[in-house]
Amino acid sequence: MIGIIIFGLLTLLAAGFAYSTLSKYLLIKNTAPQRIRSVSQGFAQLHGRAEPITVIETPISRIPAVAFRLEIYHYVSSGSGKDQSTKRETIVDITHAPRFMLKDDTASILIDAPREQNLFRLLRPSHFKEYTIGRGGFFDQMRNAWAQSKGVFDMKRLSWPYAKALMDFRKSGDYTVVEDAVSGIVSELQKSLESFEPAAERGRITWGNNKLYVTERAILPNDEITVLGSVSSQESAPIVTKGKEGTFLIGSGDEAQVLRGFRWPMIGAIAFLLVCIALLVLVITSGGVA
Amino acid sequence: MITAIIIGSLAALVVFFVIFTYNIFVRLTNAVDNAWANIDVLLKQRFDELPNLVSTVKAYTKHEKELFERIAQLRSEYVNCPTLEGKGDVATQASSTIRSLFAVAERYPELKANENFLALQKRISELEDMIADRREYYNESVRIYNTRILQIPYVFVARLGKFAQREHFSFKDRTEAVTVEI
């Protein structure tokens, strides 16, 4: 009976996830794109090029951007033998997306993206850098042990002020409150990246036994994007926000490219639902047989 | 017991599908209605600008009575027209008449230089561009809606919910709509 309840709840959860993913997919597919000059109020799909109002700089590559997301994470193992489990631990995950303009061949419109980590979920941005800082050869380890002993890169020490500042940033939306903390981590990271001379896209830097993953995604000025959101005229000029519809999506390229970005999450959600249903049926039938 | 559970699950899936699809159609219908309302509002705005344009042109020309009367007639025809096709027809004639009016202005240099006339000409041209954009959006919304209600398996729910095909909004090419002596 407990099994049926557990798998029943899991199936409901999977159904909810599949419903939400499929709804978003169909929402994009069923919403005709509009031109900016004649956009009407309400939910709209717009396509154009991103133009910054305030140019920001990406934290790692230091290039001008419209919006960026920085993630620093590692995997932590606990237990041993069969009980060993590994979980991902996020150290830094920050999305900075101040208001920007979307411009097509007819006009431009203000975009106010919500401060959410999943803003880049659909985006295959033109700028994507990934670094892995992990175990290398013997000399790398020796050098790393030295770096550690000198306290060159102490992630735990650095991440605490960030975690504190992040809470303020989420409340206020003012990036400056978290900027120093992120810069602190990044500048330490830069030291390591520089001292170990990473390959162009992927650096392999030794640091203890843990691998540290760093990813940086950004919308760059003039990037071609598609925005789905609610158009209103709350501030004299039209603006695209999350609005009452509760949906705000940014994707790379045109509608077809955005839909391609949705393909794998949708396949995953449906596969997960089918597995849950199969397990539920299995539990029910085995219970029935017993 | 197991058979009952399987039948119950299948029934639940069917009900879920019907509700899900019905909601999609409601959303698509609203999108088409909104898209039409957005064109309608611009067409009315354009008709509202026409009396100002006519009065400006009248001050300079005395022999275009037929054209001025036609504009006033089209305005009332549009408001009273019940069908989309009819409204499209009237809108086409109005566009053609406006072009004729601008052509008249070409013969009167003083009128062409009049600031009020230029501002109205600019405003009407902007409205025409926006109408063209919104017509494109409306027709695309109708295309999506019409495709969905004919697709399997949506077609069954569409018939159940009596969702009918919607017509596109087209401006017929009717250059002969208004014949004006210039």
XYZ file of C-alpha atoms in Angstrom:
472
model
C 0.000 0.000 0.000
C 2.826 2.385 0.925
C 4.495 1.529 -2.411
C 1.327 2.436 -4.310
C 1.080 5.766 -2.457
C 4.763 6.588 -3.061
C 4.698 5.657 -6.751
C 1.290 7.277 -7.146
C 2.662 10.566 -5.809
C 5.776 10.211 -7.969
C 3.585 9.641 -11.034
C 1.517 12.714 -10.198
C 4.716 14.722 -9.848
C 6.010 13.407 -13.187
C 2.623 14.160 -14.806
C 2.775 17.719 -13.480
C 6.295 18.175 -14.830
C 5.345 16.704 -18.237
C 2.204 18.894 -18.345
C 4.177 22.030 -17.573
C 6.887 21.249 -20.172
C 4.377 20.297 -22.853
C 2.270 23.398 -22.109
C 5.299 25.661 -22.576
C 6.273 23.870 -25.788
C 2.759 24.278 -27.205
C 2.567 27.857 -25.986
C 5.598 28.716 -28.130
C 4.324 26.673 -31.054
C 0.821 28.169 -30.867
C 1.877 31.796 -30.453
C 2.378 33.630 -33.713
C 5.348 36.021 -33.751
C 4.673 39.759 -33.902
C 6.606 42.722 -35.198
C 7.758 45.116 -32.504
C 6.359 48.306 -34.093
C 2.807 46.941 -34.008
C 2.978 44.700 -30.949
C -0.244 44.589 -28.987
C -0.716 44.243 -25.240
C -0.834 40.766 -23.754
C 1.219 37.658 -24.333
C 3.530 37.993 -27.333
C 6.374 36.311 -29.120
C 9.016 38.705 -30.408
C 12.145 38.073 -32.380
C 15.092 40.416 -32.777
C 18.558 41.415 -31.669
C 19.538 42.169 -28.082
C 20.842 45.666 -27.398
C 22.124 46.586 -23.934
C 20.957 49.706 -22.125
C 23.757 49.254 -19.619
C 26.671 47.201 -20.875
C 27.790 44.688 -18.262
C 30.901 42.536 -18.209
C 30.953 38.772 -17.882
C 32.785 37.739 -14.700
C 35.253 35.243 -16.205
C 35.897 36.273 -19.798
C 35.457 39.981 -19.107
C 33.590 40.672 -22.329
C 30.692 43.118 -22.815
C 27.322 41.421 -22.428
C 23.590 42.047 -22.176
C 23.034 39.342 -19.530
C 25.035 36.477 -18.084
C 24.822 33.452 -15.862
C 27.783 32.216 -13.850
C 27.787 28.805 -12.224
C 30.476 27.314 -10.025
C 29.791 23.866 -8.636
C 31.395 20.624 -7.581
C 30.326 17.117 -6.684
C 30.599 15.946 -3.097
C 30.803 12.252 -2.235
C 29.667 10.892 1.080
C 29.549 7.366 2.598
C 31.533 4.436 1.299
C 30.979 1.240 -0.646
C 27.347 0.634 -1.530
C 26.205 3.549 0.596
C 28.344 6.014 -1.292
C 26.385 8.811 -2.844
C 27.423 11.828 -4.827
C 25.536 15.077 -4.996
C 26.088 18.288 -6.829
C 26.854 21.233 -4.614
C 26.434 24.677 -6.100
C 28.873 27.262 -4.859
C 27.887 30.151 -7.091
C 24.848 30.412 -9.351
C 24.030 33.901 -10.382
C 22.057 35.363 -13.267
C 22.480 39.019 -13.949
C 20.083 40.389 -16.535
C 19.421 44.120 -16.320
C 16.813 45.629 -18.619
C 17.772 45.615 -22.270
C 16.256 46.445 -25.659
C 15.076 44.031 -28.306
C 15.298 45.427 -31.799
C 13.854 44.122 -35.057
C 13.729 45.797 -38.474
C 10.684 47.872 -37.467
C 11.278 49.160 -33.906
C 12.686 48.270 -30.490
C 11.108 47.363 -27.153
C 12.228 47.251 -23.534
C 12.742 43.792 -22.011
C 12.570 43.315 -18.252
C 13.683 39.735 -17.653
C 12.790 38.196 -14.294
C 15.667 37.449 -11.906
C 15.569 33.703 -12.223
C 18.261 31.115 -12.692
C 16.275 29.344 -15.416
C 16.381 32.412 -17.652
C 19.055 30.665 -19.699
C 17.311 27.295 -19.735
C 16.266 27.538 -23.381
C 19.160 29.590 -24.505
C 22.063 28.173 -26.440
C 23.999 31.396 -26.080
C 26.644 32.512 -28.517
C 28.952 32.833 -25.531
C 29.405 29.698 -23.462
C 32.638 28.926 -21.598
C 33.235 25.958 -19.417
C 36.194 25.325 -17.195
C 36.934 22.241 -15.198
C 39.343 22.570 -12.357
C 40.280 19.073 -11.297
C 42.917 16.447 -10.618
C 45.871 16.515 -13.013
C 49.284 14.855 -13.137
C 51.805 14.453 -10.297
C 53.429 17.849 -10.752
C 50.038 19.507 -10.983
C 49.098 17.965 -7.675
C 52.336 19.081 -6.085
C 51.780 22.594 -7.328
C 48.193 22.484 -6.161
C 49.153 21.282 -2.708
C 51.441 24.288 -2.514
C 48.672 26.609 -3.692
C 46.319 25.193 -1.107
C 48.840 25.529 1.679
C 49.255 29.185 0.755
C 45.474 29.627 0.827
C 45.462 30.802 -2.784
C 42.088 29.298 -3.511
C 39.834 28.537 -0.593
C 36.380 28.187 -2.054
C 34.588 27.722 1.239
C 36.112 30.883 2.651
C 35.178 32.804 -0.466
C 31.691 31.430 -0.978
C 30.297 32.510 2.405
C 30.113 36.255 1.707
C 28.639 35.403 -1.705
C 25.871 33.269 -0.212
C 24.995 36.088 2.156
C 25.043 38.716 -0.570
C 23.021 36.536 -2.931
C 20.056 36.639 -0.564
C 20.135 40.439 -0.643
C 20.438 40.432 -4.448
C 17.396 38.182 -4.820
C 15.384 40.509 -2.620
C 16.497 43.815 -4.091
C 17.576 42.982 -7.655
C 20.566 45.273 -7.157
C 23.529 43.427 -8.573
C 26.085 45.665 -6.867
C 25.332 44.020 -3.498
C 26.601 40.699 -4.767
C 29.161 41.947 -7.281
C 32.052 42.218 -4.809
C 31.492 38.701 -3.524
C 31.327 37.254 -7.044
C 34.365 39.288 -8.093
C 36.245 37.910 -5.074
C 35.586 34.358 -6.122
C 36.251 35.063 -9.761
C 39.515 36.896 -9.167
C 40.769 33.966 -7.089
C 39.603 31.691 -9.834
C 41.373 33.802 -12.429
C 44.635 33.442 -10.491
C 44.313 29.690 -10.661
C 43.274 29.739 -14.298
C 46.183 31.967 -15.203
C 48.785 30.098 -13.206
C 47.797 26.790 -14.784
C 47.338 28.153 -18.315
C 44.097 26.479 -19.341
C 43.456 25.367 -22.901
C 41.396 27.800 -24.944
C 37.917 26.642 -23.927
C 38.535 24.138 -21.190
C 41.150 24.553 -18.469
C 42.445 21.567 -16.571
C 43.710 22.827 -13.298
C 44.584 20.671 -10.319
C 43.145 21.475 -6.974
C 43.054 18.737 -4.347
C 40.903 15.752 -5.218
C 37.817 17.699 -6.137
C 36.888 18.876 -9.547
C 35.426 22.322 -9.722
C 33.179 23.198 -12.642
C 32.804 26.750 -13.850
C 30.390 27.730 -16.598
C 29.676 31.136 -18.000
C 26.786 31.799 -20.383
C 25.958 35.178 -21.804
C 23.708 37.026 -24.196
C 26.039 39.313 -26.095
C 25.112 42.609 -27.742
C 23.534 41.960 -31.154
C 22.704 38.316 -30.385
C 19.624 37.091 -32.227
C 17.014 36.000 -29.685
C 13.327 35.198 -29.293
C 11.450 36.547 -26.276
C 8.066 35.342 -25.054
C 6.437 37.444 -22.386
C 3.655 39.786 -21.465
C 3.612 43.177 -23.198
C 2.276 46.115 -21.214
C 2.608 49.881 -21.190
C 3.160 50.327 -17.496
C 6.011 52.816 -17.962
C 4.817 54.998 -20.862
C 6.730 52.856 -23.390
C 5.810 49.220 -24.072
C 7.725 46.731 -21.949
C 7.956 42.925 -21.955
C 7.797 41.317 -18.519
C 6.725 38.049 -16.949
C 3.303 39.603 -16.377
C 0.077 37.923 -15.361
C 0.600 35.046 -17.787
C 3.474 33.915 -15.564
C 5.555 32.834 -18.524
C 8.751 34.455 -19.663
C 11.156 32.697 -21.998
C 14.266 33.734 -23.834
C 15.663 31.497 -26.547
C 18.411 31.727 -29.110
C 17.569 32.352 -32.740
C 14.076 32.069 -34.170
C 11.033 30.057 -33.067
C 12.257 26.830 -34.694
C 15.548 27.017 -32.778
C 13.742 27.695 -29.504
C 11.510 24.675 -30.082
C 14.585 22.550 -30.786
C 15.944 23.669 -27.402
C 12.760 22.329 -25.810
C 12.999 18.920 -27.468
C 15.228 17.168 -24.938
C 13.547 18.478 -21.773
C 10.227 17.344 -23.272
C 11.496 13.894 -24.221
C 13.007 13.605 -20.725
C 9.760 14.649 -19.020
C 7.650 12.203 -21.035
C 10.179 9.366 -20.525
C 10.177 10.070 -16.774
C 6.377 9.991 -16.714
C 6.259 6.701 -18.618
C 8.797 5.120 -16.251
C 6.759 6.290 -13.253
C 3.530 4.912 -14.756
C 5.245 1.575 -15.525
C 6.574 1.363 -11.964
C 3.164 2.231 -10.538
C 1.480 -0.432 -12.659
C 4.152 -2.929 -11.595
C 3.620 -2.152 -7.918
C -0.160 -2.366 -8.297
C -0.067 -5.662 -10.221
C 2.442 -7.280 -7.862
C 0.277 -6.152 -4.935
C -2.770 -7.513 -6.720
C -1.101 -10.871 -7.331
C 0.011 -11.097 -3.703
C -9.269 -5.271 -9.636
C -6.293 -4.853 -11.984
C -8.579 -4.520 -15.015
C -10.573 -1.860 -13.205
C -7.378 0.074 -12.387
C -6.161 -0.121 -15.991
C -9.549 0.980 -17.370
C -9.701 3.737 -14.761
C -6.188 4.936 -15.699
C -7.046 4.957 -19.405
C -10.264 6.868 -18.725
C -8.307 9.364 -16.622
C -5.809 9.796 -19.482
C -8.628 10.432 -21.975
C -10.271 12.992 -19.666
C -6.880 14.656 -19.130
C -6.303 14.786 -22.896
C -9.751 16.286 -23.575
C -9.305 18.992 -20.909
C -5.761 19.760 -22.054
C -6.749 20.024 -25.728
C -9.926 22.002 -24.988
C -7.832 24.543 -23.058
C -5.445 24.826 -26.014
C -8.375 25.594 -28.327
C -9.778 28.175 -25.917
C -6.383 29.860 -25.834
C -6.064 29.766 -29.631
C -9.593 31.138 -30.093
C -8.799 34.001 -27.724
C -5.555 34.667 -29.598
C -7.441 34.903 -32.909
C -10.140 37.151 -31.370
C -7.519 39.412 -29.791
C -5.573 39.576 -33.043
C -8.746 40.652 -34.856
C -9.598 43.224 -32.160
C -6.110 44.665 -32.603
C -6.617 45.161 -36.346
C -10.121 46.526 -35.833
C -8.873 49.167 -33.417
C -6.279 50.382 -35.936
C -8.732 50.396 -38.835
C -11.123 52.495 -36.739
C -8.268 54.827 -35.800
C -7.487 55.228 -39.487
C -11.132 56.034 -40.277
C -11.101 58.532 -37.384
C -8.147 60.349 -38.933
C -9.853 60.655 -42.317
C -12.270 63.559 -41.508
C -9.254 65.624 -40.383
C -7.472 64.759 -43.602
C -10.541 65.591 -45.661
C -11.041 68.962 -43.973
C -7.366 69.832 -44.552
C -7.571 68.830 -48.208
C -10.940 70.607 -48.672
C -9.378 73.918 -47.741
C -7.161 73.719 -50.822
C -9.299 71.860 -53.343
C -12.836 72.510 -54.467
C -13.457 69.814 -57.073
C -13.059 66.536 -55.174
C -16.556 66.337 -53.726
C -17.101 62.785 -54.946
C -13.950 61.595 -53.180
C -14.868 63.276 -49.879
C -18.326 61.766 -49.954
C -16.906 58.323 -50.685
C -14.641 58.550 -47.622
C -17.555 59.431 -45.343
C -19.605 56.592 -46.866
C -16.799 54.028 -46.371
C -16.478 54.966 -42.728
C -20.126 54.199 -42.003
C -20.001 51.074 -44.194
C -17.097 49.729 -42.142
C -18.827 50.334 -38.798
C -22.044 48.669 -39.973
C -20.448 45.746 -41.825
C -21.153 42.479 -39.947
C -18.721 40.114 -41.700
C -14.953 39.870 -41.720
C -14.893 39.525 -45.491
C -17.021 42.646 -45.862
C -14.825 44.607 -43.473
C -11.759 43.506 -45.444
C -13.430 44.727 -48.620
C -14.288 48.127 -47.126
C -10.770 48.445 -45.674
C -9.300 47.749 -49.122
C -11.507 50.414 -50.691
C -10.540 52.858 -47.949
C -6.821 52.250 -48.610
C -7.397 52.836 -52.289
C -9.388 56.016 -51.626
C -6.706 57.341 -49.292
C -4.120 56.769 -52.008
C -6.324 58.752 -54.397
C -6.553 61.558 -51.856
C -2.768 61.670 -51.527
C -2.528 61.670 -55.319
C -4.829 64.714 -55.410
C -2.466 66.509 -53.042
C 0.330 66.089 -55.577
C -1.440 68.628 -57.796
C -1.553 71.280 -55.060
C 1.961 72.376 -53.956
C 0.561 74.507 -51.124
C -1.348 71.538 -49.746
C 1.725 69.304 -50.068
C 3.709 71.778 -47.980
C 1.011 72.133 -45.310
C 2.358 70.898 -41.946
C -0.986 69.574 -40.801
C -1.394 67.607 -44.019
C 2.133 66.193 -43.749
C 1.546 65.146 -40.138
C -1.733 63.433 -41.093
C -0.086 61.746 -44.070
C 2.682 60.430 -41.792
C 0.203 59.259 -39.160
C -1.947 57.435 -41.730
C 1.116 55.816 -43.319
C 2.216 54.597 -39.873
C -1.250 53.193 -39.244
C -1.197 51.443 -42.633
C 2.140 49.794 -41.753
C 0.806 48.672 -38.375
C -2.375 47.342 -39.956
C -0.264 45.316 -42.401
C 1.800 43.868 -39.498
C -1.262 43.018 -37.438
C -3.025 41.492 -40.403
C -0.003 39.246 -40.874
C -0.152 38.318 -37.168
C -3.903 37.696 -37.327
C -3.579 35.475 -40.396
C -0.739 33.527 -38.774
C -2.870 33.042 -35.625
C -5.757 31.828 -37.797
C -3.415 29.477 -39.688
C -2.176 27.943 -36.410
C -5.752 27.593 -35.106
C -7.123 26.109 -38.338
C -4.231 23.640 -38.540
C -4.640 22.484 -34.934
C -8.374 21.821 -35.173
C -7.820 19.609 -38.196
C -4.892 17.646 -36.787
C -5.255 14.170 -35.326
C -5.889 13.665 -32.404
C -7.052 17.254 -31.725
C -9.760 17.013 -34.395
C -11.944 14.825 -32.144
C -11.957 17.390 -29.331
C -12.433 20.211 -31.867
C -15.595 18.519 -33.191
C -16.777 17.798 -29.675
C -16.288 21.439 -28.659
C -17.693 22.692 -32.013
C -14.588 24.702 -32.837
C -15.094 25.864 -36.413
C -12.563 27.057 -38.985
C -11.866 30.798 -38.968
C -11.434 32.940 -42.039
C -8.313 34.858 -42.971
C -8.401 38.618 -43.260
C -7.414 39.694 -46.722
C -7.266 42.990 -48.515
C -8.486 42.222 -52.003
C -6.583 43.913 -54.759
C -9.303 46.243 -55.955
C -7.615 49.075 -57.744
C -10.879 49.691 -59.558
C -12.647 50.259 -56.253
C -12.699 54.000 -56.582
C -12.447 55.867 -59.815
C -11.606 59.458 -59.288
C -11.131 62.103 -61.869
C -7.810 63.808 -61.193
